[in-house]
mmCIF file of C-alpha atoms and ligand atoms in Angstrom:
data_model
loop_
_atom_site.group_PDB
_atom_site.id
_atom_site.type_symbol
_atom_site.label_atom_id
_atom_site.label_comp_id
_atom_site.label_asym_id
_atom_site.label_seq_id
_atom_site.Cartn_x
_atom_site.Cartn_y
_atom_site.Cartn_z
ATOM 1 C CA MET F 1 109.578 142.300 103.433
ATOM 2 C CA LEU F 2 111.277 139.208 104.881
ATOM 3 C CA SER F 3 114.959 138.689 104.291
ATOM 4 C CA LEU F 4 115.290 134.991 103.395
ATOM 5 C CA LYS F 5 118.566 133.108 102.911
ATOM 6 C CA PRO F 6 118.179 129.554 101.551
ATOM 7 C CA MET F 7 119.970 126.862 103.583
ATOM 8 C CA THR F 8 119.349 124.019 101.123
ATOM 9 C CA THR F 9 119.657 123.866 97.347
ATOM 10 C CA THR F 10 115.927 123.159 97.207
ATOM 11 C CA LYS F 11 113.253 125.392 98.776
ATOM 12 C CA PHE F 12 113.109 123.123 101.845
ATOM 13 C CA VAL F 13 114.937 125.214 104.508
ATOM 14 C CA THR F 14 115.478 128.947 104.688
ATOM 15 C CA GLU F 15 116.976 131.268 107.259
ATOM 16 C CA VAL F 16 114.909 134.338 108.138
ATOM 17 C CA GLU F 17 117.354 137.168 108.796
ATOM 18 C CA ASP F 18 117.019 140.543 110.504
ATOM 19 C CA ILE F 19 114.124 139.712 112.762
ATOM 20 C CA ASP F 20 114.045 139.977 116.558
ATOM 21 C CA LEU F 21 111.559 137.494 117.994
ATOM 22 C CA SER F 22 111.644 139.135 121.431
ATOM 23 C CA GLN F 23 109.635 142.005 119.931
ATOM 24 C CA PRO F 24 105.978 141.971 118.806
ATOM 25 C CA ILE F 25 105.779 141.091 115.102
ATOM 26 C CA ASP F 26 103.466 143.154 112.858
ATOM 27 C CA ALA F 27 100.575 141.607 110.911
ATOM 28 C CA VAL F 28 102.239 141.957 107.496
ATOM 29 C CA THR F 29 105.335 140.115 108.709
ATOM 30 C CA ILE F 30 103.188 137.365 110.246
ATOM 31 C CA LYS F 31 101.429 136.903 106.916
ATOM 32 C CA ASP F 32 104.799 136.775 105.136
ATOM 33 C CA LEU F 33 106.024 134.162 107.630
ATOM 34 C CA ARG F 34 102.872 132.085 107.062
ATOM 35 C CA ASP F 35 103.492 132.244 103.314
ATOM 36 C CA ALA F 36 107.146 131.359 103.901
ATOM 37 C CA ILE F 37 106.359 128.261 105.983
ATOM 38 C CA ASN F 38 104.005 127.058 103.237
ATOM 39 C CA ARG F 39 106.738 127.557 100.649
ATOM 40 C CA HIS F 40 109.777 126.359 102.581
ATOM 41 C CA SER F 41 108.571 123.989 105.386
ATOM 42 C CA ILE F 42 111.451 124.975 107.722
ATOM 43 C CA LEU F 43 112.306 128.499 108.862
ATOM 44 C CA VAL F 44 115.496 129.093 110.868
ATOM 45 C CA PHE F 45 115.921 132.187 113.046
ATOM 46 C CA ARG F 46 119.492 132.535 114.375
ATOM 47 C CA GLY F 47 120.867 134.609 117.243
ATOM 48 C CA GLN F 48 117.623 135.025 119.176
ATOM 49 C CA SER F 49 117.328 135.791 122.876
ATOM 50 C CA ILE F 50 113.775 135.140 124.014
ATOM 51 C CA ASP F 51 112.190 134.296 127.337
ATOM 52 C CA ASN F 52 109.264 131.910 127.776
ATOM 53 C CA ASP F 53 106.617 134.626 127.399
ATOM 54 C CA GLN F 54 108.220 135.844 124.161
ATOM 55 C CA HIS F 55 108.440 132.283 122.828
ATOM 56 C CA LEU F 56 104.730 131.827 123.527
ATOM 57 C CA ALA F 57 103.793 135.218 122.084
ATOM 58 C CA PHE F 58 105.665 134.542 118.834
ATOM 59 C CA SER F 59 104.229 131.021 118.536
ATOM 60 C CA ARG F 60 100.640 132.196 119.098
ATOM 61 C CA ASN F 61 100.853 134.282 115.933
ATOM 62 C CA PHE F 62 100.376 130.999 114.061
ATOM 63 C CA GLY F 63 97.530 129.450 116.059
ATOM 64 C CA ASP F 64 96.466 128.070 119.422
ATOM 65 C CA LEU F 65 99.083 125.994 121.220
ATOM 66 C CA GLU F 66 98.989 122.307 122.081
ATOM 67 C CA ILE F 67 99.552 121.042 125.639
ATOM 68 C CA HIS F 68 101.342 117.685 125.549
ATOM 69 C CA THR F 69 99.727 114.610 127.114
ATOM 70 C CA VAL F 70 102.857 113.761 129.141
ATOM 71 C CA LYS F 71 102.837 116.466 131.786
ATOM 72 C CA GLN F 72 106.196 115.694 133.446
ATOM 73 C CA TYR F 73 108.017 117.363 130.523
ATOM 74 C CA LEU F 74 106.033 120.619 130.642
ATOM 75 C CA LEU F 75 107.511 123.724 132.294
ATOM 76 C CA PRO F 76 105.550 124.174 135.544
ATOM 77 C CA ASP F 77 104.381 127.740 134.833
ATOM 78 C CA TYR F 78 104.287 127.337 131.043
ATOM 79 C CA PRO F 79 102.397 124.142 130.175
ATOM 80 C CA GLU F 80 102.484 125.054 126.454
ATOM 81 C CA ILE F 81 106.294 124.658 126.559
ATOM 82 C CA ILE F 82 107.780 121.161 126.538
ATOM 83 C CA ALA F 83 111.293 121.146 128.013
ATOM 84 C CA LEU F 84 113.593 118.792 126.114
ATOM 85 C CA ALA F 85 116.268 119.152 128.776
ATOM 86 C CA ASN F 86 118.730 116.398 129.681
ATOM 87 C CA ARG F 87 119.237 117.902 133.149
ATOM 88 C CA GLY F 88 115.503 118.596 133.605
ATOM 89 C CA GLU F 89 114.349 122.124 134.272
ATOM 90 C CA ASN F 90 112.346 123.412 137.257
ATOM 91 C CA GLY F 91 111.399 119.842 138.169
ATOM 92 C CA THR F 92 110.672 118.484 134.664
ATOM 93 C CA THR F 93 111.751 114.913 133.960
ATOM 94 C CA PRO F 94 115.145 114.894 132.179
ATOM 95 C CA ILE F 95 115.104 113.808 128.516
ATOM 96 C CA ASP F 96 118.424 112.951 126.866
ATOM 97 C CA ASN F 97 117.080 112.590 123.393
ATOM 98 C CA GLY F 98 113.294 112.443 123.384
ATOM 99 C CA GLY F 99 112.813 112.761 119.634
ATOM 100 C CA ALA F 100 115.519 110.317 118.501
ATOM 101 C CA TYR F 101 113.309 108.541 115.974
ATOM 102 C CA TRP F 102 111.745 109.835 112.771
ATOM 103 C CA HIS F 103 108.386 111.424 113.442
ATOM 104 C CA SER F 104 106.027 114.253 112.720
ATOM 105 C CA ASP F 105 105.001 115.748 116.052
ATOM 106 C CA ILE F 106 101.884 114.224 117.609
ATOM 107 C CA SER F 107 100.672 112.653 114.351
ATOM 108 C CA TYR F 108 98.715 110.268 116.615
ATOM 109 C CA LYS F 109 96.012 112.862 117.267
ATOM 110 C CA ALA F 110 92.911 113.374 115.129
ATOM 111 C CA LYS F 111 94.036 116.981 114.587
ATOM 112 C CA PRO F 112 97.844 116.781 114.562
ATOM 113 C CA PRO F 113 99.798 120.002 115.092
ATOM 114 C CA MET F 114 100.441 122.257 112.121
ATOM 115 C CA GLY F 115 103.898 123.280 113.284
ATOM 116 C CA SER F 116 106.475 123.318 116.070
ATOM 117 C CA LEU F 117 108.909 125.998 117.234
ATOM 118 C CA LEU F 118 112.041 124.652 118.923
ATOM 119 C CA TYR F 119 114.360 127.100 120.688
ATOM 120 C CA SER F 120 117.853 126.162 121.886
ATOM 121 C CA LEU F 121 119.166 127.319 125.251
ATOM 122 C CA GLU F 122 122.082 124.901 125.777
ATOM 123 C CA VAL F 123 123.686 122.685 123.138
ATOM 124 C CA PRO F 124 126.511 120.133 123.225
ATOM 125 C CA PRO F 125 129.718 120.991 121.281
ATOM 126 C CA GLU F 126 128.893 118.276 118.736
ATOM 127 C CA GLY F 127 125.977 115.992 117.920
ATOM 128 C CA GLY F 128 122.473 116.598 119.208
ATOM 129 C CA ASP F 129 121.536 117.818 115.719
ATOM 130 C CA THR F 130 117.982 117.607 114.463
ATOM 131 C CA LEU F 131 117.540 115.934 111.073
ATOM 132 C CA TYR F 132 114.561 116.991 108.971
ATOM 133 C CA THR F 133 113.188 115.312 105.873
ATOM 134 C CA ASP F 134 111.199 116.962 103.112
ATOM 135 C CA MET F 135 107.945 115.023 102.720
ATOM 136 C CA TYR F 136 106.814 117.077 99.680
ATOM 137 C CA ALA F 137 109.999 116.138 97.840
ATOM 138 C CA ALA F 138 109.686 112.522 99.021
ATOM 139 C CA TYR F 139 106.147 112.372 97.623
ATOM 140 C CA ASP F 140 107.111 114.069 94.339
ATOM 141 C CA ALA F 141 109.951 111.557 93.833
ATOM 142 C CA LEU F 142 107.678 108.483 94.057
ATOM 143 C CA SER F 143 106.942 106.596 90.862
ATOM 144 C CA GLU F 144 103.544 107.263 89.265
ATOM 145 C CA GLU F 145 102.704 103.640 90.033
ATOM 146 C CA MET F 146 103.422 104.114 93.760
ATOM 147 C CA LYS F 147 101.472 107.384 93.832
ATOM 148 C CA GLY F 148 98.538 105.453 92.365
ATOM 149 C CA THR F 149 98.904 102.687 94.976
ATOM 150 C CA LEU F 150 98.851 105.225 97.821
ATOM 151 C CA GLU F 151 95.864 107.162 96.498
ATOM 152 C CA GLY F 152 93.056 106.956 99.072
ATOM 153 C CA LEU F 153 95.010 104.777 101.532
ATOM 154 C CA ARG F 154 94.933 105.631 105.228
ATOM 155 C CA ALA F 155 97.354 104.668 107.998
ATOM 156 C CA VAL F 156 96.813 104.145 111.716
ATOM 157 C CA HIS F 157 98.888 106.311 114.096
ATOM 158 C CA GLY F 158 99.316 105.716 117.857
ATOM 159 C CA TYR F 159 101.441 106.920 120.770
ATOM 160 C CA ALA F 160 101.348 104.233 123.466
ATOM 161 C CA ALA F 161 103.813 101.785 121.868
ATOM 162 C CA ARG F 162 106.300 104.541 121.038
ATOM 163 C CA PHE F 163 106.122 106.033 124.520
ATOM 164 C CA ALA F 164 106.872 102.646 126.085
ATOM 165 C CA LYS F 165 109.811 102.141 123.678
ATOM 166 C CA MET F 166 111.442 105.511 124.317
ATOM 167 C CA GLY F 167 113.086 104.344 127.459
ATOM 168 C CA GLU F 168 114.709 106.558 130.060
ATOM 169 C CA GLY F 169 117.041 103.630 130.740
ATOM 170 C CA GLY F 170 114.191 101.126 130.625
ATOM 171 C CA LYS F 171 112.573 102.791 133.665
ATOM 172 C CA ARG F 172 109.877 104.664 131.829
ATOM 173 C CA PRO F 173 106.340 103.898 133.003
ATOM 174 C CA GLN F 174 103.501 103.109 130.617
ATOM 175 C CA LEU F 175 100.987 105.837 129.850
ATOM 176 C CA SER F 176 98.297 106.026 132.535
ATOM 177 C CA ALA F 177 94.695 105.084 131.712
ATOM 178 C CA ALA F 178 93.781 108.796 131.595
ATOM 179 C CA GLN F 179 96.682 109.551 129.218
ATOM 180 C CA LEU F 180 95.760 106.602 127.013
ATOM 181 C CA ALA F 181 92.188 107.894 126.840
ATOM 182 C CA GLU F 182 93.574 111.205 125.506
ATOM 183 C CA VAL F 183 95.409 109.462 122.655
ATOM 184 C CA PRO F 184 93.276 106.720 121.081
ATOM 185 C CA GLU F 185 94.658 105.405 117.786
ATOM 186 C CA VAL F 186 93.559 107.439 114.760
ATOM 187 C CA SER F 187 93.873 107.082 110.995
ATOM 188 C CA HIS F 188 95.128 109.696 108.513
ATOM 189 C CA PRO F 189 95.581 109.763 104.729
ATOM 190 C CA ILE F 190 99.030 108.479 103.702
ATOM 191 C CA VAL F 191 99.252 111.327 101.225
ATOM 192 C CA ARG F 192 98.355 114.600 102.863
ATOM 193 C CA THR F 193 97.384 117.775 100.987
ATOM 194 C CA ASN F 194 98.219 121.224 102.351
ATOM 195 C CA PRO F 195 94.787 122.924 102.226
ATOM 196 C CA GLU F 196 96.396 126.346 101.670
ATOM 197 C CA THR F 197 98.579 125.405 98.687
ATOM 198 C CA GLY F 198 97.285 122.069 97.357
ATOM 199 C CA ARG F 199 100.783 120.532 97.663
ATOM 200 C CA LYS F 200 100.921 116.841 98.486
ATOM 201 C CA ALA F 201 103.239 115.304 101.079
ATOM 202 C CA LEU F 202 103.781 111.797 102.379
ATOM 203 C CA TYR F 203 102.348 111.540 105.873
ATOM 204 C CA VAL F 204 103.654 108.367 107.511
ATOM 205 C CA ASN F 205 106.423 108.176 110.071
ATOM 206 C CA GLU F 206 108.549 105.567 111.785
ATOM 207 C CA GLY F 207 107.628 106.878 115.242
ATOM 208 C CA PHE F 208 103.874 106.706 115.327
ATOM 209 C CA THR F 209 102.524 105.004 112.171
ATOM 210 C CA LEU F 210 101.426 101.487 113.026
ATOM 211 C CA SER F 211 99.678 99.965 110.017
ATOM 212 C CA ILE F 212 97.726 100.637 106.847
ATOM 213 C CA VAL F 213 93.956 100.455 107.123
ATOM 214 C CA GLY F 214 92.432 97.420 105.389
ATOM 215 C CA MET F 215 95.779 95.780 104.500
ATOM 216 C CA ALA F 216 97.152 92.480 105.838
ATOM 217 C CA MET F 217 99.760 93.116 108.552
ATOM 218 C CA ASP F 218 102.792 91.772 106.627
ATOM 219 C CA GLU F 219 101.838 93.659 103.444
ATOM 220 C CA SER F 220 101.230 96.803 105.486
ATOM 221 C CA ARG F 221 104.597 96.477 107.312
ATOM 222 C CA ASP F 222 106.394 95.951 104.012
ATOM 223 C CA LEU F 223 104.858 99.045 102.389
ATOM 224 C CA LEU F 224 105.476 101.220 105.467
ATOM 225 C CA ASP F 225 109.110 100.046 105.628
ATOM 226 C CA ARG F 226 109.601 100.882 101.945
ATOM 227 C CA LEU F 227 108.074 104.337 102.408
ATOM 228 C CA THR F 228 110.135 104.956 105.545
ATOM 229 C CA ALA F 229 113.373 103.981 103.778
ATOM 230 C CA HIS F 230 112.446 106.256 100.853
ATOM 231 C CA THR F 231 111.692 109.296 103.044
ATOM 232 C CA MET F 232 115.019 108.978 104.858
ATOM 233 C CA GLU F 233 117.124 109.065 101.698
ATOM 234 C CA PRO F 234 119.876 111.665 102.166
ATOM 235 C CA ARG F 235 118.651 113.698 99.171
ATOM 236 C CA PHE F 236 115.563 114.714 101.192
ATOM 237 C CA VAL F 237 117.310 115.332 104.525
ATOM 238 C CA TYR F 238 118.644 118.528 106.119
ATOM 239 C CA ALA F 239 120.713 118.337 109.355
ATOM 240 C CA HIS F 240 120.298 121.312 111.646
ATOM 241 C CA LYS F 241 123.410 121.924 113.752
ATOM 242 C CA TRP F 242 122.170 123.911 116.690
ATOM 243 C CA ARG F 243 123.730 127.065 118.069
ATOM 244 C CA VAL F 244 122.470 128.624 121.281
ATOM 245 C CA GLY F 245 119.755 131.120 120.340
ATOM 246 C CA ASP F 246 118.455 129.276 117.252
ATOM 247 C CA LEU F 247 114.717 128.986 116.854
ATOM 248 C CA VAL F 248 113.535 126.541 114.190
ATOM 249 C CA PHE F 249 109.909 126.654 113.042
ATOM 250 C CA TRP F 250 108.883 123.576 111.058
ATOM 251 C CA ASP F 251 105.709 122.499 109.296
ATOM 252 C CA ASN F 252 104.629 119.128 110.700
ATOM 253 C CA ARG F 253 102.324 118.603 107.721
ATOM 254 C CA ALA F 254 105.271 118.416 105.353
ATOM 255 C CA THR F 255 108.299 117.238 107.343
ATOM 256 C CA MET F 256 109.530 114.565 109.710
ATOM 257 C CA HIS F 257 112.394 115.014 112.135
ATOM 258 C CA CYS F 258 114.765 112.986 114.292
ATOM 259 C CA ALA F 259 117.221 114.106 116.990
ATOM 260 C CA THR F 260 120.753 112.662 116.810
ATOM 261 C CA ALA F 261 122.946 111.340 119.639
ATOM 262 C CA TYR F 262 125.522 113.379 121.583
ATOM 263 C CA ASP F 263 127.741 113.063 124.633
ATOM 264 C CA THR F 264 125.365 113.490 127.573
ATOM 265 C CA GLN F 265 128.100 114.856 129.813
ATOM 266 C CA TYR F 266 127.105 118.109 128.080
ATOM 267 C CA ALA F 267 123.839 119.893 128.796
ATOM 268 C CA ARG F 268 121.214 120.065 126.053
ATOM 269 C CA THR F 269 118.197 122.261 126.809
ATOM 270 C CA MET F 270 115.566 122.999 124.213
ATOM 271 C CA HIS F 271 112.075 124.465 124.534
ATOM 272 C CA ARG F 272 109.325 123.487 122.127
ATOM 273 C CA THR F 273 105.938 125.044 121.500
ATOM 274 C CA THR F 274 103.511 123.215 119.229
ATOM 275 C CA ILE F 275 100.817 124.858 117.120
ATOM 276 C CA GLN F 276 97.449 123.117 116.830
ATOM 277 C CA GLY F 277 96.412 121.938 113.383
ATOM 278 C CA ASP F 278 93.521 120.562 111.317
ATOM 279 C CA VAL F 279 92.215 117.136 110.382
ATOM 280 C CA PRO F 280 94.585 115.975 107.589
ATOM 281 C CA ILE F 281 93.012 115.780 104.123
HETATM 282 C C1 SIN R 301 111.398 116.990 118.848
HETATM 283 O O1 SIN R 301 111.324 115.821 118.487
HETATM 284 O O2 SIN R 301 110.441 117.751 118.796
HETATM 285 C C2 SIN R 301 112.722 117.534 119.364
HETATM 286 C C3 SIN R 301 113.869 117.206 118.513
HETATM 287 C C4 SIN R 301 115.165 117.516 119.182
HETATM 288 O O3 SIN R 301 115.270 117.484 120.422
HETATM 289 O O4 SIN R 301 116.131 117.778 118.460
#
């Protein structure tokens, strides 16, 4: 049986204690972890010491892994691992703060990833936290009138504009034609239902959501801005302060996240694997 220690007053985040992710995990424990991620949305494993193969092996217990479109961030011998490393790693392009905007990973794909597993190797003494917001709670807290308005609405998600905005000191190139072809704009329901539990979550994010299908642009922008402001209210947000050896497993179907700033004289090195998902319903 899993040993779970809540990290928020709600069910949102829980630490999973007494588990060594460098070792193979038995089928019963995997099932318990799957149940836990459906219940809690964010699982925190502290004090881990895993190499790349062990990170991949643990991640694969939850599904096939995604390989990111932007190859310069992928570890050369481990393309399923994206290196969020401000000094670069084995030739990867350095990223100071790649996820410093609210998003759900890769929501711009027709089948966005179910979850992500981020492992910390080097962290600055302060800052460089990851903020997470609870999109089930954000949905539940909407007025009945707003829930009715959102019923059946779909939003367009895309990557190209966000990629261009992210920077690297203004020197970042645009996506190539081949990369753009991999990430055409897609639409997803604004309210997403977890097929395993029936729970509903808001599924729009500042990073990749561009507009609402069938709505005039100004009306669409206004509604998206209102939803974005709502989802970022502090009552829904958990700030993860990283320690070396933390692995955080989050459910992209039910959360958004955003990395915070830090003093880049310090190294920050994180490895992320990303689990493939289903068409949102
Ligand atoms: C991410 O956006 O997946 C990474 C967040 C972080 O670097 O804290």
